[in-house]
Coordinates of C-alpha atoms in Angstrom, one line a residue:
X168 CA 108.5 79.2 112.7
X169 CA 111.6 78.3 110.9
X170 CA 114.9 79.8 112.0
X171 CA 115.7 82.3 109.7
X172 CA 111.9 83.9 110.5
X173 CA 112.9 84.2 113.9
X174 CA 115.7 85.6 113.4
X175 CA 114.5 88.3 111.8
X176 CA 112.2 89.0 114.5
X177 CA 114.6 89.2 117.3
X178 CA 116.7 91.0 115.2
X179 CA 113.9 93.3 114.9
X180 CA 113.3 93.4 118.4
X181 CA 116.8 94.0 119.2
X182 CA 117.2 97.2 117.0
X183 CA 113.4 98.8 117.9
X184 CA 114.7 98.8 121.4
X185 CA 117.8 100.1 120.4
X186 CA 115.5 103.4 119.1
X187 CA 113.2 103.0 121.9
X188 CA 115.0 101.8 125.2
X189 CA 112.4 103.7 127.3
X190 CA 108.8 104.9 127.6
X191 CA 108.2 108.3 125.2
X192 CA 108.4 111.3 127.8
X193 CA 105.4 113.2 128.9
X194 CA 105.0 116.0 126.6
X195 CA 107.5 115.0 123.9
X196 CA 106.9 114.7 120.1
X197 CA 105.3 111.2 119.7
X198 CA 107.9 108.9 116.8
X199 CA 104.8 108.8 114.4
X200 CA 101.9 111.6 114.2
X201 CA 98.2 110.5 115.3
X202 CA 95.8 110.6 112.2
X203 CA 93.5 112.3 114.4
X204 CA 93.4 115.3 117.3
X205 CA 90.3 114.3 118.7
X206 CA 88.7 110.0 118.8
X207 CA 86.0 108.6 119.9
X208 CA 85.8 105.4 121.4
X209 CA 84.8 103.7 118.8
X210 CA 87.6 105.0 116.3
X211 CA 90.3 104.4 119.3
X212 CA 91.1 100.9 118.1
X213 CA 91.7 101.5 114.1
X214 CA 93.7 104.7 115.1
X215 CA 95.9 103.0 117.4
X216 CA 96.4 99.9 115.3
X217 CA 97.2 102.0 112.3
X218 CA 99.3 104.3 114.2
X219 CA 101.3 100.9 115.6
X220 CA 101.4 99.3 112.5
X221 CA 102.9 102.2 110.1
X222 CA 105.4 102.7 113.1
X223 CA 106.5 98.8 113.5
X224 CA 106.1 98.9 109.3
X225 CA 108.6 102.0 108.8
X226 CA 111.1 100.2 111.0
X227 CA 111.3 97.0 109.4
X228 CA 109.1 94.8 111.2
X229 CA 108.1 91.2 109.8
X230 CA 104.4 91.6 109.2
X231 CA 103.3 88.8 111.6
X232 CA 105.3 90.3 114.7
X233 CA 104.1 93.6 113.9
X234 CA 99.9 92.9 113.7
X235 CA 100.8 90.3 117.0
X236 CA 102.9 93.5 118.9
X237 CA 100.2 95.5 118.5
X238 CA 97.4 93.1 119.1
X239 CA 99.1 92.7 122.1
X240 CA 99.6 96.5 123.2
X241 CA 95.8 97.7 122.1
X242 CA 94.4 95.1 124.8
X243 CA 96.7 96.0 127.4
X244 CA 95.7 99.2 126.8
X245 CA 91.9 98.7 127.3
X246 CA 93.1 97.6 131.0
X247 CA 93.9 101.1 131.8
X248 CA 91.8 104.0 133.0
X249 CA 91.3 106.3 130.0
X250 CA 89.0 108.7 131.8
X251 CA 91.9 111.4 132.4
X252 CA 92.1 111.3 128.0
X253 CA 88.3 112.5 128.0
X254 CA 88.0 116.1 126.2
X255 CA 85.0 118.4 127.6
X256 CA 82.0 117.3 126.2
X257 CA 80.2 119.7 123.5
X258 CA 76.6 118.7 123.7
X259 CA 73.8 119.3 121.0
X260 CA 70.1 119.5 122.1
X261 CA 68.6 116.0 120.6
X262 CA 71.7 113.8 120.5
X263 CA 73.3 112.2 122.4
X264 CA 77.0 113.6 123.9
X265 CA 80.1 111.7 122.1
X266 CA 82.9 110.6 124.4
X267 CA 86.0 111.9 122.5
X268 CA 89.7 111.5 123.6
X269 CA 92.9 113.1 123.0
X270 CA 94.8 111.7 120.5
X271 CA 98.5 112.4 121.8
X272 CA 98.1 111.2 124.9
X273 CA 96.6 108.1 124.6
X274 CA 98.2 107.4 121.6
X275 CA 101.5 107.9 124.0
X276 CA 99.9 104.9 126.4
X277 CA 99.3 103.2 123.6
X278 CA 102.9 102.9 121.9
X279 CA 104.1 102.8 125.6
X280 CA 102.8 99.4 125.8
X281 CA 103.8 98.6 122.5
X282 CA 107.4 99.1 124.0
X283 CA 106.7 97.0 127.0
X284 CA 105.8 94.5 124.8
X285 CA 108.8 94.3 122.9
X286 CA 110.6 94.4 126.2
X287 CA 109.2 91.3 127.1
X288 CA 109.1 89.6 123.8
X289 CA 113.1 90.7 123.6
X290 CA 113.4 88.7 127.1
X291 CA 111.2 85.6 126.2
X292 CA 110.1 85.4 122.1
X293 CA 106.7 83.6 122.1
X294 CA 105.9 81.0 119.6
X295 CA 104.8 82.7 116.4
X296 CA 102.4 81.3 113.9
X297 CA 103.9 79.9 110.8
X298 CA 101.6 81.1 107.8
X299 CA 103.3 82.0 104.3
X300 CA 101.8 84.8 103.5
X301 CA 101.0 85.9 99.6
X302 CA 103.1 87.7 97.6
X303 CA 101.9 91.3 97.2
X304 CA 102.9 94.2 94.8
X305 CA 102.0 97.2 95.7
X306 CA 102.7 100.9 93.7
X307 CA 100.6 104.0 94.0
X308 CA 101.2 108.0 92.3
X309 CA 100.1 111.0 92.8
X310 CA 100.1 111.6 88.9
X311 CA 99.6 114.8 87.2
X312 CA 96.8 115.6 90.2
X313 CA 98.0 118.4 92.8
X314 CA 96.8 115.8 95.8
X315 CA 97.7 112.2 96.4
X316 CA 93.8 110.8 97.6
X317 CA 94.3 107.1 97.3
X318 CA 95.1 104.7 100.3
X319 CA 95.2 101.3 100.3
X320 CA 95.5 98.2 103.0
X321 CA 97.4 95.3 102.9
X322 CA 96.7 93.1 105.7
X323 CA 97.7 89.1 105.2
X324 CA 97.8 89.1 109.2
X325 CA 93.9 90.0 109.9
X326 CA 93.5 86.9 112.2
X327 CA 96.7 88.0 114.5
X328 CA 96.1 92.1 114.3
X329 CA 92.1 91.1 116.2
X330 CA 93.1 88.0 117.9
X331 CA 91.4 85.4 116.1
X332 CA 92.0 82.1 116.6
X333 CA 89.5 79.8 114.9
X334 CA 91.9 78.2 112.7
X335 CA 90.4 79.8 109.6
X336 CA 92.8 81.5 107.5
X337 CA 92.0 85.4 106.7
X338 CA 93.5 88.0 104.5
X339 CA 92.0 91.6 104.1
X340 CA 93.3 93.7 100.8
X341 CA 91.7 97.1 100.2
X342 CA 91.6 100.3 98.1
X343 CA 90.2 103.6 98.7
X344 CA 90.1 106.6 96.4
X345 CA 89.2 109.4 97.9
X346 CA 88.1 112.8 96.7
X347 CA 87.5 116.4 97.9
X348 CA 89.8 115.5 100.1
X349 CA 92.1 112.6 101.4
X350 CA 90.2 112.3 105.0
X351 CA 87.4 109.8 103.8
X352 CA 89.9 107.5 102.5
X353 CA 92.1 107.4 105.4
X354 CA 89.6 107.3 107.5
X355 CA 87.9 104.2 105.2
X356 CA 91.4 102.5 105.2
X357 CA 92.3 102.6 108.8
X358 CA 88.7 101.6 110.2
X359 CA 86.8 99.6 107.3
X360 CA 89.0 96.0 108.5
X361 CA 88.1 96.8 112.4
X362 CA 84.2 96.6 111.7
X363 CA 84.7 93.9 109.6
X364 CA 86.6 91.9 112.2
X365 CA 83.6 92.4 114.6
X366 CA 81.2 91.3 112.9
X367 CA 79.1 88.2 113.8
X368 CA 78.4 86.9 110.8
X369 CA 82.2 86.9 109.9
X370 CA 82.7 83.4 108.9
X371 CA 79.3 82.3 107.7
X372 CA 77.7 85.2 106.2
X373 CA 80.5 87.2 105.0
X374 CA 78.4 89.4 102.6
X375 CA 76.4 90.7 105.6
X376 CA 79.1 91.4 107.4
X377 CA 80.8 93.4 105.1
X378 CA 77.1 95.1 104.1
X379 CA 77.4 96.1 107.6
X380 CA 81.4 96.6 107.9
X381 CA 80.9 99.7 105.1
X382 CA 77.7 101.2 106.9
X383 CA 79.3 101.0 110.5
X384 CA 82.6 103.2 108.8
X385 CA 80.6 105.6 107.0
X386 CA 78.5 106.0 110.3
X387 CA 81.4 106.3 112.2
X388 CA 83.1 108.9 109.7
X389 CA 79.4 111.0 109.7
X390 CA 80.2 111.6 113.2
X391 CA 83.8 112.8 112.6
X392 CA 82.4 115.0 109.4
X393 CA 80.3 116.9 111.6
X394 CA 82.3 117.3 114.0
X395 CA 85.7 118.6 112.0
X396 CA 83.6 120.4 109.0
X397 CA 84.6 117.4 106.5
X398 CA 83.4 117.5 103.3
X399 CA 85.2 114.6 101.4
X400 CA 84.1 111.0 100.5
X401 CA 85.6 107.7 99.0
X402 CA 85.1 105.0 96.5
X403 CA 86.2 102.0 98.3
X404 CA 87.3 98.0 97.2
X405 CA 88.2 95.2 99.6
X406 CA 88.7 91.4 99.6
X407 CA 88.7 89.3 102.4
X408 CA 90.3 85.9 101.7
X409 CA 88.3 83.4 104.3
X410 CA 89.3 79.5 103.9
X411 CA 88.7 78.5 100.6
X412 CA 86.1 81.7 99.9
X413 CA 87.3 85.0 98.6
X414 CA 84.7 87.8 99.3
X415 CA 84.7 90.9 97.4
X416 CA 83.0 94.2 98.3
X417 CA 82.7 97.5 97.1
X418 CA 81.0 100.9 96.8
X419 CA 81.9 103.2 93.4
X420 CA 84.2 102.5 90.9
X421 CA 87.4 101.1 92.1
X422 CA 87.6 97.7 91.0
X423 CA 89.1 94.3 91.5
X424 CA 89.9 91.4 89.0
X425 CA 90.6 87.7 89.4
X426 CA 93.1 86.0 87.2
X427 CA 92.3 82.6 86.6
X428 CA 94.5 80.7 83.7
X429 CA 95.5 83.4 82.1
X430 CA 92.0 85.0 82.0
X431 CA 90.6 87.9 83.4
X432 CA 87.4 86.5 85.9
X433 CA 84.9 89.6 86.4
X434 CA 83.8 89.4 89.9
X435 CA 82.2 92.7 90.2
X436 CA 80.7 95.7 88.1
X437 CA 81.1 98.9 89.7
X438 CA 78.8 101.5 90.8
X439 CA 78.8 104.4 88.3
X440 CA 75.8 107.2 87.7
X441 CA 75.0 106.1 84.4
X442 CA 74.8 102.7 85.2
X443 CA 70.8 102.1 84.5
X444 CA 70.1 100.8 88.0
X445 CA 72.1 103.5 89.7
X446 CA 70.5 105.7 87.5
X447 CA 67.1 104.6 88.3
X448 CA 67.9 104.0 92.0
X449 CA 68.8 107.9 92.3
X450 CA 66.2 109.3 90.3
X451 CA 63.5 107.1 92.3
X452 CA 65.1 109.2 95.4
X453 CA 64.1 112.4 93.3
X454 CA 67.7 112.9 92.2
X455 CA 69.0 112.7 89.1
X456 CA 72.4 112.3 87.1
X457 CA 73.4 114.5 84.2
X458 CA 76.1 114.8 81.9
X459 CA 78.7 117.3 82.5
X460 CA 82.4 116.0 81.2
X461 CA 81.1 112.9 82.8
X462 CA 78.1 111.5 84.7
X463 CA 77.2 113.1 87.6
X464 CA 75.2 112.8 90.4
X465 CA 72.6 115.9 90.5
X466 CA 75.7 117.8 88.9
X467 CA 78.0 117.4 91.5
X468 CA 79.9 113.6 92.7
X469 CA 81.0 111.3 89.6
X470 CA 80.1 108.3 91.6
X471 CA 76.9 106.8 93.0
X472 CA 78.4 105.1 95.7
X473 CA 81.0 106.4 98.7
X474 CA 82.2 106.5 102.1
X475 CA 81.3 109.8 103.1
X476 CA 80.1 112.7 99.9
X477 CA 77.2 113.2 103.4
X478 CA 76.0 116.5 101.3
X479 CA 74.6 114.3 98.6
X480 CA 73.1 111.3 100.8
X481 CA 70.9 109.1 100.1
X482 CA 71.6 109.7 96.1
X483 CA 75.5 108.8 96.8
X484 CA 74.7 105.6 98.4
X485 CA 77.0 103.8 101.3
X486 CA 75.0 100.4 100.5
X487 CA 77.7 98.2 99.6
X488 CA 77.2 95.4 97.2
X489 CA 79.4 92.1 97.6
X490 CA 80.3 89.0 96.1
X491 CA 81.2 85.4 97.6
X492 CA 83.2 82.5 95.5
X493 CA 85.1 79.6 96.6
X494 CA 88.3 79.4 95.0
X495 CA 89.4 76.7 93.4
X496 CA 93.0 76.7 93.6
X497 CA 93.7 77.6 89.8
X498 CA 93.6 81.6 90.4
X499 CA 96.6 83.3 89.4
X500 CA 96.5 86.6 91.4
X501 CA 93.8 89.0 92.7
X502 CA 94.3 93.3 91.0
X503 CA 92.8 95.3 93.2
X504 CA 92.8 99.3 91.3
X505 CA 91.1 102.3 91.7
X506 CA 89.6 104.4 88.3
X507 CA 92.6 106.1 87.5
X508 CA 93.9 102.4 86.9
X509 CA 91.2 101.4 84.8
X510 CA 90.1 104.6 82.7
X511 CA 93.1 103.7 80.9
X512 CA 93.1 99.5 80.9
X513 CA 90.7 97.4 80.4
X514 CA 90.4 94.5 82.0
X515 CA 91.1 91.9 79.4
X516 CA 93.9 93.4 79.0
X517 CA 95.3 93.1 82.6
X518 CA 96.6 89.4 81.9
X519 CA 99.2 90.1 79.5
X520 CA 100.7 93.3 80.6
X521 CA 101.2 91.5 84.0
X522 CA 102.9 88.5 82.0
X523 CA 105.0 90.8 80.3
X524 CA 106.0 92.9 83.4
X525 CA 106.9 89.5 85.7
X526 CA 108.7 88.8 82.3
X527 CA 111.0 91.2 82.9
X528 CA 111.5 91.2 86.8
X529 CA 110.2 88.2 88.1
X530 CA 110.2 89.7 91.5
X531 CA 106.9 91.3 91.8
X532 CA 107.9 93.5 94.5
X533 CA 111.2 94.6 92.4
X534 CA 113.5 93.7 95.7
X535 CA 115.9 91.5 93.8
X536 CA 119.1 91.3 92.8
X537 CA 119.4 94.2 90.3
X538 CA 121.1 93.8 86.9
X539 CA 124.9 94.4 87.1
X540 CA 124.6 97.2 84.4
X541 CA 121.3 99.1 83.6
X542 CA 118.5 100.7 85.4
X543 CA 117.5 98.8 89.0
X544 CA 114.5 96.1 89.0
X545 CA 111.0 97.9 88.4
X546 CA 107.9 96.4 90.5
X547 CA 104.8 94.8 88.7
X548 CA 102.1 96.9 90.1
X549 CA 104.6 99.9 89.0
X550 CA 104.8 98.8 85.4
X551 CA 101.2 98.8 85.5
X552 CA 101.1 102.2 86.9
X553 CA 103.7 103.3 84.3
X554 CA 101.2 101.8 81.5
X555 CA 98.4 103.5 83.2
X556 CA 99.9 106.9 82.7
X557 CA 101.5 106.1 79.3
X558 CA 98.0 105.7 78.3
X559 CA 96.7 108.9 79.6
X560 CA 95.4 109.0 82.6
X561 CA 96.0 111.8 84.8
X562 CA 94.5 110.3 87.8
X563 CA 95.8 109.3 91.2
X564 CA 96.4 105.6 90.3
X565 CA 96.9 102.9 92.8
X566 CA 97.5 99.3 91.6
X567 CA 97.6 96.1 94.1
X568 CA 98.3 92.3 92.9
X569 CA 98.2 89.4 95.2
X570 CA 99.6 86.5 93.5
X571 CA 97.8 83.3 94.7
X572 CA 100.5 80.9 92.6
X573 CA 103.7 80.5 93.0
X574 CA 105.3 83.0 90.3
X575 CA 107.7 80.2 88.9
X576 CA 104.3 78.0 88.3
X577 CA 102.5 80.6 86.9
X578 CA 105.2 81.7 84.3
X579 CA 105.6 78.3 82.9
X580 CA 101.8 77.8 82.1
X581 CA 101.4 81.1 80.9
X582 CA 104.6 81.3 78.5
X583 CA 103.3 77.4 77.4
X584 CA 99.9 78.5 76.1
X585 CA 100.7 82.2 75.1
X586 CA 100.5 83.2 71.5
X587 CA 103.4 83.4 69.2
X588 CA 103.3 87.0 69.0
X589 CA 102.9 87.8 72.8
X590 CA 105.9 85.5 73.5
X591 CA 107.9 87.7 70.6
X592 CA 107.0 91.0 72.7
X593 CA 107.7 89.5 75.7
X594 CA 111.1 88.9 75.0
X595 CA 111.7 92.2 73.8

């Protein structure tokens, strides 16, 4: 790790004990709110890890010491005794009883040893890996709908949040767009990369093990449905960067697009009712999908594919479909939307109004210098969002980009082979 990286990460350390100097108080209000009331053991690892990684992330912690610190704290806390967490049992004739545990308390052990950790990292800094990590822009609205339903992941640490240390380089990028509520896509987006990470077939059958990564979450969130009365569900895309291999899987309409060159790179077409094999796949369940404002399945979802929607299973299928290529080293950047992003752009159009937003703030996270007069730097993912809306969509829209070129590189050859006219607009 070079110098400047590390310090940054005792200077991290330094201040996060600063806030936290000892263990959180029986009976207190935790720092950061549990996403649920009630876990199982299954959900107790993508709870905690999300519940340590948006407190590390609100406090400024690099992304690599954050995923390791809690890495670290979620084992330790599989050490302890948990029993005394475990809420009365409510047991159903023909199934069998759920373990559930109470959120604030264990979630209090949990962040407990986070602080421990830091204590002893503060003391003694292990070696950290060294791994540049992508640059990412990131921008999501609520738009002109009364309910922000959209969540998203962005997790270029996956081999140090689960431990992994097979030398093969991972990164895990997600959207989910959730609706009729917002609990199947946060439930999607804190759980989806946990089943993934345990899956067997991981490295060499990456498509199964996302086939069985979606199944596992929407299992796991059937459980949680039924017990909390849940109704919602949640179109859902994610990448997993393996190696040289970039996998891509999805269920419903949220999309994701390679840039290779210049050019848009289809890797996917998503699930939609009136898509003829979604449409035939339904109907051959004795379902069907009608037009009312839009396609719709048996009158009711507007997609043929979800996490959760359990009211309208099997014709909303949880079946995810994915995609394996090996990169080779050309790609641009990786866009990773949900619909409201592309009822309104089209794909081929994706290339140049990213070229003419990094035109105007080479930064892509819009954290530079800001102009000495004038409005401050605007992000590319929210000049995309900004077009999105401009063009009418009244969606939530989320927009990701991971640029897999240095932006300097990518620029040049772009600017070199664009046409007249697109280089007169861009320098307007």
């Amino acid at each position: 790790m070079q110098q400047d990286e590390e310090e940054e990460a005792r200077s991290f350390l330094r201040s996060f004990l600063e806030e936290f100097p000892a263990a959180l108080e029986d009976g207190g209000p935790l720092p950061v709110s549990p996403l649920s009331r009630r876990v199982s053991q299954d959900e107790l690892q993508g709870e905690s890890l999300e519940l340590g990684l948006r407190l590390l992330a609100a406090r400024g912690a690099p992304a690599a010491v954050g995923a390791l610190l809690c890495q670290a704290a979620f084992t330790q806390l599989l050490q302890d005794d948990l029993s005394p967490f475990h809420c009365p049992q409510e047991v159903t004739e023909g199934e069998e009883p759920v373990v559930l545990l109470e959120s604030d308390p264990v979630q209090r052990l949990f962040l407990n040893k986070l602080i421990d950790v830091v204590k002893t990292w503060h003391h003694r800094l292990p070696k950290l890996p060294a791994s540049p990590l992508p640059r990412c822009s990131v921008h999501a609205i609520k738009n002109t709908r009364r309910k922000m339903e959209d969540r998203h992941v962005m997790l270029s640490e996956f081999n140090q949040l689960f431990g992994k240390q097979d030398g093969v380089p991972r990164a895990f990028y997600a959207v989910f767009d959730g609706h009729g509520g917002v609990d199947a896509a946060s439930f999607g987006a804190a759980h989806l990369h946990v089943a993934l990470s345990r899956q067997e077939t991981l490295q060499s059958d990456p498509d199964a093990a996302f086939r069985n990564a979606f199944k596992h979450t929407d299992d796991l969130f059937r459980g949680k449905a039924k017990r909390e009365r849940l109704r919602s569900g949640s179109t859902a895309i994610a990448v997993l960067f393996q190696g040289q291999d970039l996998t891509v899987s999805w269920l419903g309409d949220s999309q994701a697009l390679l840039v290779r060159g210049g050019l848009d790179v289809a890797l996917m077409e998503p699930h939609k009712p009136e898509r003829e094999d979604e449409k035939q796949r339904i109907e051959d369940l004795g379902g069907c999908v009608t037009f009312m404002g839009c396609w719709r399945v048996n009158g009711t979802y507007a997609v043929s594919r979800a996490i959760g929607d359990f009211d309208q299973k099997p014709y909303v299928s949880s079946e995810a479909d994915c995609s394996t290529l090996r990169l080779q080293g050309d790609e641009d950047y990786l866009l990773l939307a949900c619909d409201g992003f592309f009822d309104t752009v089209k794909p081929c159009e994706v290339p140049d109004l990213v070229l003419r937003a990094l035109r105007r703030n080479p930064d892509p996270d819009g954290v530079g210098d800001a102009p000495a007069a004038g409005p401050p730097e605007v992000s590319v993912a929210q000049q995309l969002v900004a077009h999105a809306k401009a063009a009418g969509s009244s969606d939530n829209i989320t927009v990701m980009l991971v640029f897999l070129k240095p932006l300097e590189q990518l620029l040049e050859s772009h600017c070199a082979t664009a046409p007249q006219d697109s280089q007169d607009a861009l320098q307007q």
